[in-house]
Short mmCIF file of C-alpha atoms in Angstrom, two decimals:
data_model
loop_
_atom_site.label_atom_id
_atom_site.label_comp_id
_atom_site.label_asym_id
_atom_site.label_seq_id
_atom_site.Cartn_x
_atom_site.Cartn_y
_atom_site.Cartn_z
CA MET W 462 -37.88 -38.92 56.73
CA SER W 463 -34.65 -39.05 54.70
CA ALA W 464 -31.44 -37.57 56.05
CA ALA W 465 -30.22 -34.26 54.66
CA PRO W 466 -27.52 -34.63 52.02
CA ARG W 467 -23.97 -34.35 53.28
CA ARG W 468 -22.11 -31.15 52.41
CA LEU W 469 -18.71 -31.31 50.75
CA ASP W 470 -16.71 -28.09 50.24
CA VAL W 471 -14.11 -28.18 47.46
CA ALA W 472 -11.70 -25.53 46.19
CA ILE W 473 -10.42 -25.81 42.61
CA VAL W 474 -7.28 -23.85 41.77
CA GLY W 475 -7.43 -22.82 38.12
CA ALA W 476 -10.27 -22.06 35.73
CA GLY W 477 -9.24 -23.80 32.52
CA PRO W 478 -10.71 -26.87 30.79
CA SER W 479 -9.70 -29.43 33.45
CA ALA W 480 -11.04 -27.20 36.24
CA LEU W 481 -14.37 -26.69 34.48
CA TYR W 482 -14.82 -30.39 33.64
CA THR W 483 -14.13 -31.16 37.31
CA ALA W 484 -16.50 -28.46 38.58
CA ALA W 485 -19.26 -29.71 36.26
CA ALA W 486 -18.79 -33.31 37.44
CA LEU W 487 -19.04 -32.23 41.07
CA ALA W 488 -21.98 -29.90 40.46
CA ARG W 489 -24.15 -32.76 39.18
CA LEU W 490 -24.01 -34.53 42.56
CA ASP W 491 -26.89 -34.36 45.03
CA ASP W 492 -25.36 -36.43 47.83
CA PRO W 493 -22.89 -35.32 48.84
CA GLN W 494 -24.00 -31.81 47.98
CA VAL W 495 -20.80 -30.26 46.66
CA HIS W 496 -20.05 -26.56 46.97
CA VAL W 497 -17.21 -25.46 44.70
CA ASN W 498 -15.02 -22.37 44.91
CA LEU W 499 -13.08 -21.75 41.70
CA ILE W 500 -9.88 -19.76 42.34
CA GLU W 501 -8.09 -18.23 39.35
CA ARG W 502 -5.04 -15.95 39.10
CA LEU W 503 -6.59 -13.94 36.23
CA PRO W 504 -9.98 -12.19 36.31
CA VAL W 505 -11.29 -14.45 33.51
CA ILE W 506 -12.38 -18.06 33.03
CA GLY W 507 -10.98 -20.30 30.28
CA GLY W 508 -7.31 -21.00 30.99
CA LEU W 509 -5.52 -22.51 28.01
CA ALA W 510 -8.80 -22.72 26.09
CA ARG W 511 -8.84 -18.92 26.10
CA SER W 512 -5.12 -18.23 25.70
CA GLY W 513 -3.82 -21.35 23.93
CA VAL W 514 -6.34 -22.28 21.23
CA ALA W 515 -5.54 -20.58 17.92
CA PRO W 516 -7.72 -17.51 17.28
CA ASP W 517 -8.93 -18.91 13.95
CA HIS W 518 -10.01 -22.09 15.78
CA TRP W 519 -12.09 -20.26 18.39
CA THR W 520 -15.11 -22.56 17.93
CA ARG W 521 -13.14 -25.30 19.71
CA ARG W 522 -13.55 -23.31 22.91
CA GLN W 523 -17.34 -23.53 22.87
CA VAL W 524 -17.38 -26.85 24.72
CA ILE W 525 -15.78 -25.01 27.64
CA ASP W 526 -18.66 -22.50 27.64
CA ALA W 527 -21.09 -25.41 27.93
CA TYR W 528 -19.28 -26.92 30.91
CA GLU W 529 -19.03 -23.53 32.60
CA THR W 530 -22.81 -23.16 32.23
CA LEU W 531 -23.37 -26.68 33.56
CA ALA W 532 -21.18 -26.09 36.60
CA ARG W 533 -22.81 -22.74 37.32
CA SER W 534 -26.37 -24.11 36.94
CA SER W 535 -26.12 -25.98 40.24
CA GLY W 536 -26.09 -22.69 42.15
CA ARG W 537 -23.20 -24.05 44.23
CA LEU W 538 -20.26 -22.58 42.30
CA GLN W 539 -18.48 -19.36 43.22
CA PHE W 540 -15.69 -17.72 41.23
CA PHE W 541 -12.72 -16.01 42.84
CA GLY W 542 -10.85 -14.34 39.99
CA ASN W 543 -7.73 -12.19 40.27
CA VAL W 544 -6.66 -14.29 43.27
CA ASP W 545 -3.15 -15.74 43.20
CA VAL W 546 -2.63 -18.89 45.27
CA GLY W 547 0.86 -18.49 46.65
CA ARG W 548 0.76 -14.68 46.71
CA ASP W 549 -2.67 -13.68 48.04
CA ILE W 550 -3.59 -16.91 49.83
CA THR W 551 -1.90 -20.25 50.50
CA ILE W 552 -2.96 -23.86 49.99
CA ALA W 553 -3.12 -24.12 53.80
CA ASP W 554 -5.69 -21.30 53.76
CA LEU W 555 -7.71 -23.23 51.17
CA LEU W 556 -7.68 -26.48 53.12
CA ALA W 557 -8.68 -24.62 56.28
CA HIS W 558 -11.96 -23.64 54.57
CA HIS W 559 -12.58 -26.78 52.47
CA HIS W 560 -12.59 -30.56 52.74
CA ALA W 561 -10.40 -30.81 49.65
CA VAL W 562 -8.38 -28.76 47.18
CA ILE W 563 -8.10 -29.77 43.53
CA HIS W 564 -5.15 -28.24 41.70
CA ALA W 565 -5.89 -27.63 38.01
CA VAL W 566 -3.07 -25.23 37.22
CA GLY W 567 -2.02 -26.69 33.86
CA ALA W 568 1.36 -26.34 32.19
CA SER W 569 1.87 -22.74 31.14
CA GLY W 570 5.61 -22.75 30.37
CA SER W 571 7.61 -24.10 27.41
CA GLN W 572 10.35 -26.67 27.18
CA PRO W 573 13.63 -24.88 26.41
CA LEU W 574 15.82 -25.82 23.48
CA GLY W 575 18.95 -25.83 25.61
CA ILE W 576 21.21 -24.45 22.86
CA PRO W 577 23.40 -21.31 22.55
CA GLY W 578 21.58 -18.16 21.47
CA GLU W 579 18.23 -19.10 22.92
CA ASP W 580 18.16 -15.85 24.90
CA LEU W 581 18.66 -13.59 21.85
CA ASP W 582 16.11 -10.92 21.04
CA GLY W 583 13.70 -12.46 18.56
CA CYS W 584 13.77 -16.01 19.94
CA HIS W 585 10.52 -16.82 21.76
CA ALA W 586 9.00 -19.75 23.58
CA SER W 587 5.79 -20.92 21.94
CA SER W 588 3.80 -20.43 25.18
CA ARG W 589 4.69 -16.73 25.16
CA PHE W 590 4.18 -16.26 21.42
CA VAL W 591 0.79 -17.99 21.55
CA GLY W 592 -0.10 -15.87 24.59
CA TRP W 593 0.89 -12.77 22.61
CA TYR W 594 -1.47 -13.37 19.70
CA ASN W 595 -4.23 -14.61 22.01
CA GLY W 596 -4.11 -11.59 24.31
CA HIS W 597 -2.85 -13.20 27.52
CA PRO W 598 -2.03 -10.38 30.00
CA ASP W 599 1.38 -11.90 30.79
CA ASP W 600 2.41 -11.74 27.12
CA ALA W 601 0.59 -8.76 25.64
CA ASP W 602 3.74 -6.62 25.78
CA LEU W 603 6.02 -9.23 24.21
CA GLU W 604 8.20 -7.51 21.62
CA VAL W 605 7.69 -9.52 18.44
CA ARG W 606 9.72 -8.44 15.42
CA LEU W 607 8.30 -9.37 12.04
CA ASP W 608 10.76 -7.33 9.96
CA HIS W 609 12.63 -10.23 8.33
CA GLU W 610 11.40 -12.27 5.36
CA ARG W 611 11.94 -15.64 7.06
CA ALA W 612 10.79 -17.06 10.40
CA VAL W 613 11.70 -20.45 11.86
CA VAL W 614 9.47 -22.61 14.05
CA VAL W 615 11.29 -25.39 15.90
CA GLY W 616 9.09 -28.45 16.45
CA ASN W 617 6.32 -29.83 14.27
CA GLY W 618 3.37 -30.52 16.53
CA ASN W 619 -0.01 -28.85 16.17
CA VAL W 620 1.09 -25.77 18.14
CA ALA W 621 4.00 -25.31 15.73
CA LEU W 622 1.64 -25.55 12.75
CA ASP W 623 -0.73 -23.06 14.41
CA ILE W 624 2.13 -20.58 14.75
CA ALA W 625 3.25 -21.06 11.15
CA ARG W 626 -0.30 -20.62 9.86
CA ILE W 627 -0.84 -17.47 11.90
CA LEU W 628 2.40 -15.92 10.62
CA LEU W 629 1.30 -16.43 7.00
CA ARG W 630 -2.45 -15.85 7.00
CA ALA W 631 -3.86 -12.90 5.09
CA ASP W 632 -5.11 -10.01 7.22
CA ALA W 633 -8.71 -10.43 6.01
CA ASP W 634 -8.77 -13.95 7.47
CA TRP W 635 -8.76 -12.46 10.97
CA ASP W 636 -12.18 -10.86 10.46
CA ARG W 637 -13.74 -14.08 11.75
CA SER W 638 -11.38 -14.66 14.68
CA ASP W 639 -10.69 -13.40 18.18
CA ILE W 640 -7.01 -12.60 17.62
CA ALA W 641 -5.68 -9.92 19.97
CA PRO W 642 -5.90 -6.48 18.31
CA HIS W 643 -2.22 -5.70 18.97
CA ALA W 644 -1.18 -8.97 17.30
CA ARG W 645 -3.39 -8.36 14.27
CA ALA W 646 -1.91 -4.90 13.81
CA ALA W 647 1.63 -6.28 13.98
CA LEU W 648 0.88 -9.14 11.57
CA ALA W 649 -0.71 -6.72 9.09
CA ASP W 650 2.69 -4.97 8.81
CA SER W 651 4.71 -8.19 8.76
CA ARG W 652 7.44 -8.67 6.15
CA ILE W 653 7.55 -12.43 6.62
CA ARG W 654 7.24 -14.32 3.35
CA GLU W 655 8.53 -17.72 4.43
CA VAL W 656 8.16 -19.88 7.53
CA CYS W 657 10.33 -22.98 8.02
CA VAL W 658 8.97 -25.63 10.39
CA LEU W 659 11.72 -27.93 11.65
CA GLY W 660 11.29 -31.54 12.77
CA ARG W 661 14.17 -33.62 14.14
CA ARG W 662 12.72 -36.88 12.83
CA GLY W 663 10.92 -37.86 9.64
CA PRO W 664 7.42 -37.09 8.36
CA GLY W 665 6.14 -40.39 9.71
CA GLN W 666 7.10 -39.38 13.24
CA ALA W 667 5.93 -35.74 13.13
CA ALA W 668 3.64 -34.78 15.99
CA PHE W 669 1.08 -32.82 13.93
CA THR W 670 -2.28 -34.36 13.07
CA ASN W 671 -3.92 -34.62 9.66
CA PRO W 672 -6.60 -31.92 10.15
CA GLU W 673 -3.90 -29.32 10.88
CA LEU W 674 -1.81 -30.50 7.91
CA LEU W 675 -4.80 -30.39 5.55
CA GLU W 676 -5.66 -26.89 6.76
CA LEU W 677 -2.14 -25.73 5.90
CA ALA W 678 -2.34 -27.35 2.47
CA ALA W 679 -5.59 -25.47 1.80
CA LEU W 680 -4.31 -22.02 2.77
CA PRO W 681 -4.86 -19.62 -0.12
CA ASP W 682 -1.82 -17.70 -1.34
CA VAL W 683 0.56 -20.00 0.59
CA HIS W 684 2.70 -22.70 -1.03
CA LEU W 685 3.29 -25.70 1.25
CA ASP W 686 6.81 -26.79 0.33
CA VAL W 687 7.94 -30.37 1.04
CA ASP W 688 11.13 -32.03 -0.20
CA ALA W 689 10.19 -35.26 -1.96
CA ALA W 690 13.52 -36.85 -1.00
CA GLU W 691 12.73 -36.40 2.70
CA LEU W 692 9.52 -38.38 2.21
CA THR W 693 11.21 -41.36 0.57
CA ASP W 694 14.42 -41.45 2.63
CA ALA W 695 12.76 -41.46 6.07
CA PRO W 696 11.18 -44.59 7.58
CA TRP W 697 7.38 -44.83 7.76
CA THR W 698 6.85 -47.22 10.66
CA ASP W 699 3.07 -46.71 10.76
CA THR W 700 1.00 -48.03 7.84
CA GLY W 701 -2.46 -47.21 9.21
CA PHE W 702 -5.07 -44.97 7.60
CA ALA W 703 -3.94 -41.75 9.30
CA ALA W 704 -0.31 -42.33 8.30
CA THR W 705 -1.33 -43.13 4.72
CA LEU W 706 -3.40 -39.95 4.48
CA ARG W 707 -0.50 -37.93 5.85
CA ARG W 708 1.93 -39.43 3.36
CA ARG W 709 -0.37 -38.86 0.38
CA THR W 710 -1.00 -35.25 1.44
CA LEU W 711 2.73 -34.55 1.78
CA GLU W 712 3.50 -36.29 -1.55
CA ALA W 713 0.89 -34.11 -3.27
CA CYS W 714 2.51 -31.02 -1.75
CA ALA W 715 5.95 -32.18 -2.92
CA ARG W 716 4.66 -32.49 -6.50
CA ALA W 717 2.94 -29.10 -6.55
CA PRO W 718 4.94 -26.44 -8.43
CA ALA W 719 6.00 -23.36 -6.48
CA THR W 720 4.51 -20.00 -7.40
CA PRO W 721 6.84 -16.99 -6.93
CA ASP W 722 4.15 -14.57 -5.78
CA ARG W 723 2.85 -16.83 -3.01
CA LYS W 724 4.13 -17.01 0.55
CA ARG W 725 6.00 -20.19 1.41
CA LEU W 726 5.67 -22.63 4.28
CA ARG W 727 8.49 -25.19 4.32
CA LEU W 728 8.12 -28.42 6.26
CA ARG W 729 11.62 -29.70 6.90
CA PHE W 730 12.43 -33.05 8.43
CA CYS W 731 15.49 -34.75 9.95
CA VAL W 732 17.10 -31.49 11.12
CA SER W 733 17.84 -30.15 14.61
CA PRO W 734 18.89 -26.64 15.67
CA VAL W 735 22.24 -26.55 17.47
CA GLU W 736 22.61 -22.77 17.79
CA ILE W 737 20.59 -19.59 17.35
CA LEU W 738 22.86 -17.20 15.45
CA GLY W 739 23.28 -13.51 16.13
CA GLN W 740 25.01 -10.95 18.35
CA THR W 741 22.14 -9.29 20.20
CA ARG W 742 19.17 -10.39 18.11
CA VAL W 743 18.31 -13.42 16.00
CA GLU W 744 20.04 -13.54 12.63
CA GLY W 745 19.63 -17.20 11.80
CA VAL W 746 19.66 -20.81 12.97
CA ARG W 747 22.45 -23.37 12.64
CA LEU W 748 21.05 -26.80 11.82
CA VAL W 749 22.50 -30.28 11.88
CA ARG W 750 21.25 -33.05 9.63
CA ASN W 751 19.99 -36.21 11.32
CA ARG W 752 20.04 -39.85 10.37
CA LEU W 753 17.11 -41.93 11.55
CA ALA W 754 17.62 -45.28 13.22
CA VAL W 755 14.86 -47.74 14.09
CA THR W 756 15.42 -49.42 17.47
CA ASP W 757 14.56 -53.05 18.28
CA ASP W 758 11.29 -51.99 19.88
CA GLY W 759 10.23 -50.04 16.76
CA ARG W 760 11.01 -46.52 17.95
CA VAL W 761 12.66 -44.08 15.55
CA ARG W 762 15.67 -42.22 16.94
CA ALA W 763 17.34 -39.15 15.41
CA GLU W 764 21.16 -39.29 15.30
CA PRO W 765 23.15 -36.19 14.19
CA LEU W 766 25.37 -36.70 11.16
CA GLY W 767 27.60 -33.69 11.80
CA GLU W 768 26.65 -31.87 8.57
CA THR W 769 25.56 -28.33 9.42
CA GLU W 770 23.62 -25.64 7.60
CA ASP W 771 23.06 -21.97 8.49
CA LEU W 772 19.53 -20.76 7.82
CA PRO W 773 19.06 -16.95 7.88
CA ALA W 774 16.00 -15.82 9.85
CA GLY W 775 14.83 -12.89 11.96
CA LEU W 776 12.37 -14.71 14.20
CA VAL W 777 12.58 -18.09 15.95
CA VAL W 778 9.75 -19.66 17.93
CA HIS W 779 10.46 -22.95 19.67
CA ALA W 780 7.46 -25.23 20.12
CA VAL W 781 8.89 -28.47 21.48
CA GLY W 782 6.40 -28.94 24.28
CA TYR W 783 4.75 -27.26 27.23
CA ARG W 784 6.21 -27.44 30.73
CA ALA W 785 4.48 -27.06 34.08
CA GLN W 786 5.69 -24.70 36.77
CA PRO W 787 5.96 -26.09 40.34
CA PRO W 788 2.69 -25.22 42.14
CA ALA W 789 3.13 -23.32 45.40
CA GLY W 790 3.17 -25.66 48.38
CA LEU W 791 2.98 -28.95 46.47
CA PRO W 792 5.63 -31.60 45.74
CA PHE W 793 6.82 -31.53 42.13
CA ASP W 794 8.63 -34.03 39.93
CA ALA W 795 10.82 -31.68 37.87
CA GLN W 796 11.95 -34.41 35.48
CA ALA W 797 8.44 -35.55 34.60
CA GLY W 798 7.00 -32.04 34.91
CA VAL W 799 4.05 -33.17 37.05
CA VAL W 800 2.90 -33.37 40.64
CA PRO W 801 3.35 -36.94 41.95
CA GLN W 802 -0.09 -38.50 42.18
CA TRP W 803 -2.09 -41.71 42.43
CA GLU W 804 -5.46 -41.66 40.67
CA GLY W 805 -5.52 -37.89 41.23
CA ARG W 806 -4.43 -37.92 44.88
CA VAL W 807 -1.29 -35.84 45.50
CA LEU W 808 1.66 -37.87 46.83
CA ARG W 809 4.45 -36.38 48.91
CA SER W 810 6.95 -38.09 46.58
CA ALA W 811 6.77 -40.40 43.57
CA HIS W 812 6.10 -43.43 45.80
CA GLY W 813 5.29 -41.61 49.02
CA GLU W 814 2.28 -41.17 51.24
CA VAL W 815 -0.86 -39.36 50.18
CA MET W 816 -0.99 -35.63 50.93
CA ALA W 817 -4.47 -35.75 52.45
CA GLY W 818 -7.03 -33.37 51.01
CA HIS W 819 -5.02 -32.42 47.92
CA TYR W 820 -5.78 -33.61 44.37
CA VAL W 821 -4.63 -32.81 40.85
CA VAL W 822 -6.28 -32.83 37.44
CA GLY W 823 -5.29 -31.92 33.88
CA TRP W 824 -1.77 -31.32 32.62
CA ILE W 825 -0.28 -30.84 36.09
CA LYS W 826 -1.47 -34.41 36.77
CA ARG W 827 -0.70 -36.28 33.53
CA GLY W 828 1.69 -34.00 31.64
CA PRO W 829 1.06 -31.69 28.66
CA ARG W 830 -0.61 -34.08 26.25
CA GLY W 831 -4.07 -34.61 24.85
CA VAL W 832 -6.73 -32.22 23.59
CA ILE W 833 -9.38 -30.26 25.50
CA GLY W 834 -11.70 -33.27 25.63
CA SER W 835 -9.00 -35.44 27.22
CA ASN W 836 -9.68 -33.61 30.47
CA LYS W 837 -13.11 -35.22 30.83
CA SER W 838 -11.90 -38.72 31.74
CA CYS W 839 -9.00 -37.25 33.70
CA ALA W 840 -11.42 -35.18 35.79
CA ALA W 841 -13.72 -38.18 36.30
CA GLN W 842 -10.87 -40.22 37.82
CA THR W 843 -9.89 -37.44 40.23
CA VAL W 844 -13.50 -36.85 41.26
CA ARG W 845 -13.96 -40.57 41.95
CA ALA W 846 -10.88 -40.59 44.17
CA LEU W 847 -12.07 -37.53 46.10
CA LEU W 848 -15.56 -38.95 46.64
CA ASP W 849 -14.15 -42.31 47.75
CA ASP W 850 -11.95 -40.54 50.28
CA PHE W 851 -14.86 -38.46 51.55
CA ALA W 852 -17.09 -41.52 51.91
CA ALA W 853 -14.34 -43.38 53.76
CA GLY W 854 -13.82 -40.52 56.21
CA ARG W 855 -10.30 -39.77 55.00
CA LEU W 856 -10.97 -36.04 54.57
CA ALA W 857 -10.82 -33.80 57.62
CA ALA W 858 -13.63 -31.35 58.20
CA PRO W 859 -12.65 -27.71 57.47
CA GLU W 860 -11.27 -25.84 60.45
CA ARG W 861 -13.16 -22.69 59.51
CA PRO W 862 -16.75 -22.21 58.34
CA ALA W 863 -17.19 -22.35 54.58
CA ALA W 864 -19.26 -19.16 54.74
CA SER W 865 -16.22 -17.24 55.99
CA PHE W 866 -14.10 -17.96 52.90
CA GLU W 867 -15.42 -15.09 50.79
CA ALA W 868 -14.70 -12.49 53.47
CA PHE W 869 -11.28 -14.05 54.08
CA VAL W 870 -10.33 -13.78 50.39
CA GLN W 871 -11.66 -10.22 50.22
CA SER W 872 -9.40 -9.28 53.12
CA ARG W 873 -6.38 -10.66 51.25
CA GLN W 874 -7.31 -9.49 47.76
CA PRO W 875 -9.79 -6.58 47.76
CA GLU W 876 -9.94 -6.61 43.95
CA ARG W 877 -11.19 -10.16 43.76
CA VAL W 878 -13.47 -10.68 40.73
CA CYS W 879 -16.69 -12.60 41.38
CA TYR W 880 -18.70 -14.53 38.79
CA ARG W 881 -20.81 -11.47 38.04
CA GLY W 882 -17.60 -9.56 37.28
CA TRP W 883 -16.41 -12.29 34.91
CA ARG W 884 -19.76 -12.23 33.10
CA ALA W 885 -19.42 -8.43 32.74
CA ILE W 886 -16.01 -8.95 31.10
CA ASP W 887 -17.44 -11.67 28.85
CA ARG W 888 -20.37 -9.48 27.73
CA HIS W 889 -18.07 -6.52 27.13
CA GLU W 890 -15.69 -8.53 24.94
CA ARG W 891 -18.56 -9.90 22.87
CA ALA W 892 -20.16 -6.47 22.53
CA GLN W 893 -16.89 -4.93 21.31
CA ALA W 894 -16.51 -7.52 18.54
CA GLN W 895 -16.90 -6.32 14.98
CA ALA W 896 -18.87 -8.10 12.24
CA ALA W 897 -18.14 -11.85 12.40
CA GLN W 898 -15.68 -11.71 15.30
CA PRO W 899 -16.77 -13.80 18.32
CA ARG W 900 -15.19 -11.34 20.77
CA ARG W 901 -12.55 -8.62 21.12
CA LYS W 902 -10.42 -9.75 24.03
CA LEU W 903 -9.17 -7.54 26.80
CA SER W 904 -5.48 -8.22 27.28
CA ARG W 905 -4.64 -6.22 30.39
CA VAL W 906 -5.65 -6.99 33.95
CA ASP W 907 -6.39 -3.34 34.79
CA GLU W 908 -8.83 -3.20 31.84
CA MET W 909 -10.49 -6.40 32.99
CA LEU W 910 -10.87 -5.09 36.54
CA ARG W 911 -12.35 -1.83 35.30
CA VAL W 912 -14.97 -3.68 33.23
CA ALA W 913 -15.68 -6.16 36.05
CA ARG W 914 -16.63 -3.25 38.33
CA MET W 915 -19.07 -1.75 35.82
#
């Protein structure tokens, strides 16, 4: 007669892509038999896949639905939504009920520009602006003014291009999206006719990818404006296929004649903002021109020339990278923006001892880079480390029975949302969608809680 499978109780903090990949990997195991509790600050599942993916790219979120289904199919996954680790419960509470805690809290903040005027009305971090048009409860009430003809986006990665595209799309384009209703209404009344996207280095070093660039070039009623001189003056250190396609696309845009009645999207290179202009609200951006220098190891560095230019604008969104917030109770490397770790195990310092029972996955582990699918291999490494530690007896047995965790959480947060409540929210959002919309998102926690109780 074979021995019964060992039981392993794991808490995962967060319910975004990295959390769901991790939960799915654990759910497939038969020995040990893993029981997973998913703890999320909001009443909904999805994390950055729900609130960070552009609303006209909503199909990219579908892989997350598949992994949620896979994790849930084991019958050993419970959801604890509307539970804030650090406010309602602590990481010590979690470890008291589980063998291990996996922190999958992502990187929800934005890197600041660090220049004067950044706090003016009308200057927004990309994380907040993206949350605004995606209906994140923290950002639904963001006051976004679209009453000026020009907006400026600082940074030229894919998030920056998403923001530029969303500011210029025609209202009818949102019929097939899940954009937040309040954002669609505001964009329908927008006076913006031009968006300038600023990159500090040249086109060869821009962080955007070709699919996003080609999508911009194909936007109807929008002229993609590129200065031909900026394409020839800047160094192209990469000669591969992707770089060649990028260069040819930008050269075609530079040759295309402007049409006065079309909106304009300007891709500018070799410029850096040094000040946001205005008294109480944004009135413009002061730029400095950059010279590019190639270092001995092939890197391209931007060096300011001292020539400045004032660019009038009424809205500035800076998209120069995401930044993680220090997780409650864990060590944090503020410079790197991650929790110190070794193969997913949390370290007490960069080269310190392992913090037994605690693991990280996703952006809080490796930094804010990669796409949704990048979390799969990241999760696999963390899961391997956890299972190795369990097999080697390095994980202490929980002090309290696993069965008592639900009642404990309920005593700390009576409005905890279970998986059935999340599914009620999901069904409601889909049912409220019109025509070709995939869903009509709820953007307030009180609305979510009301629907979850139905």
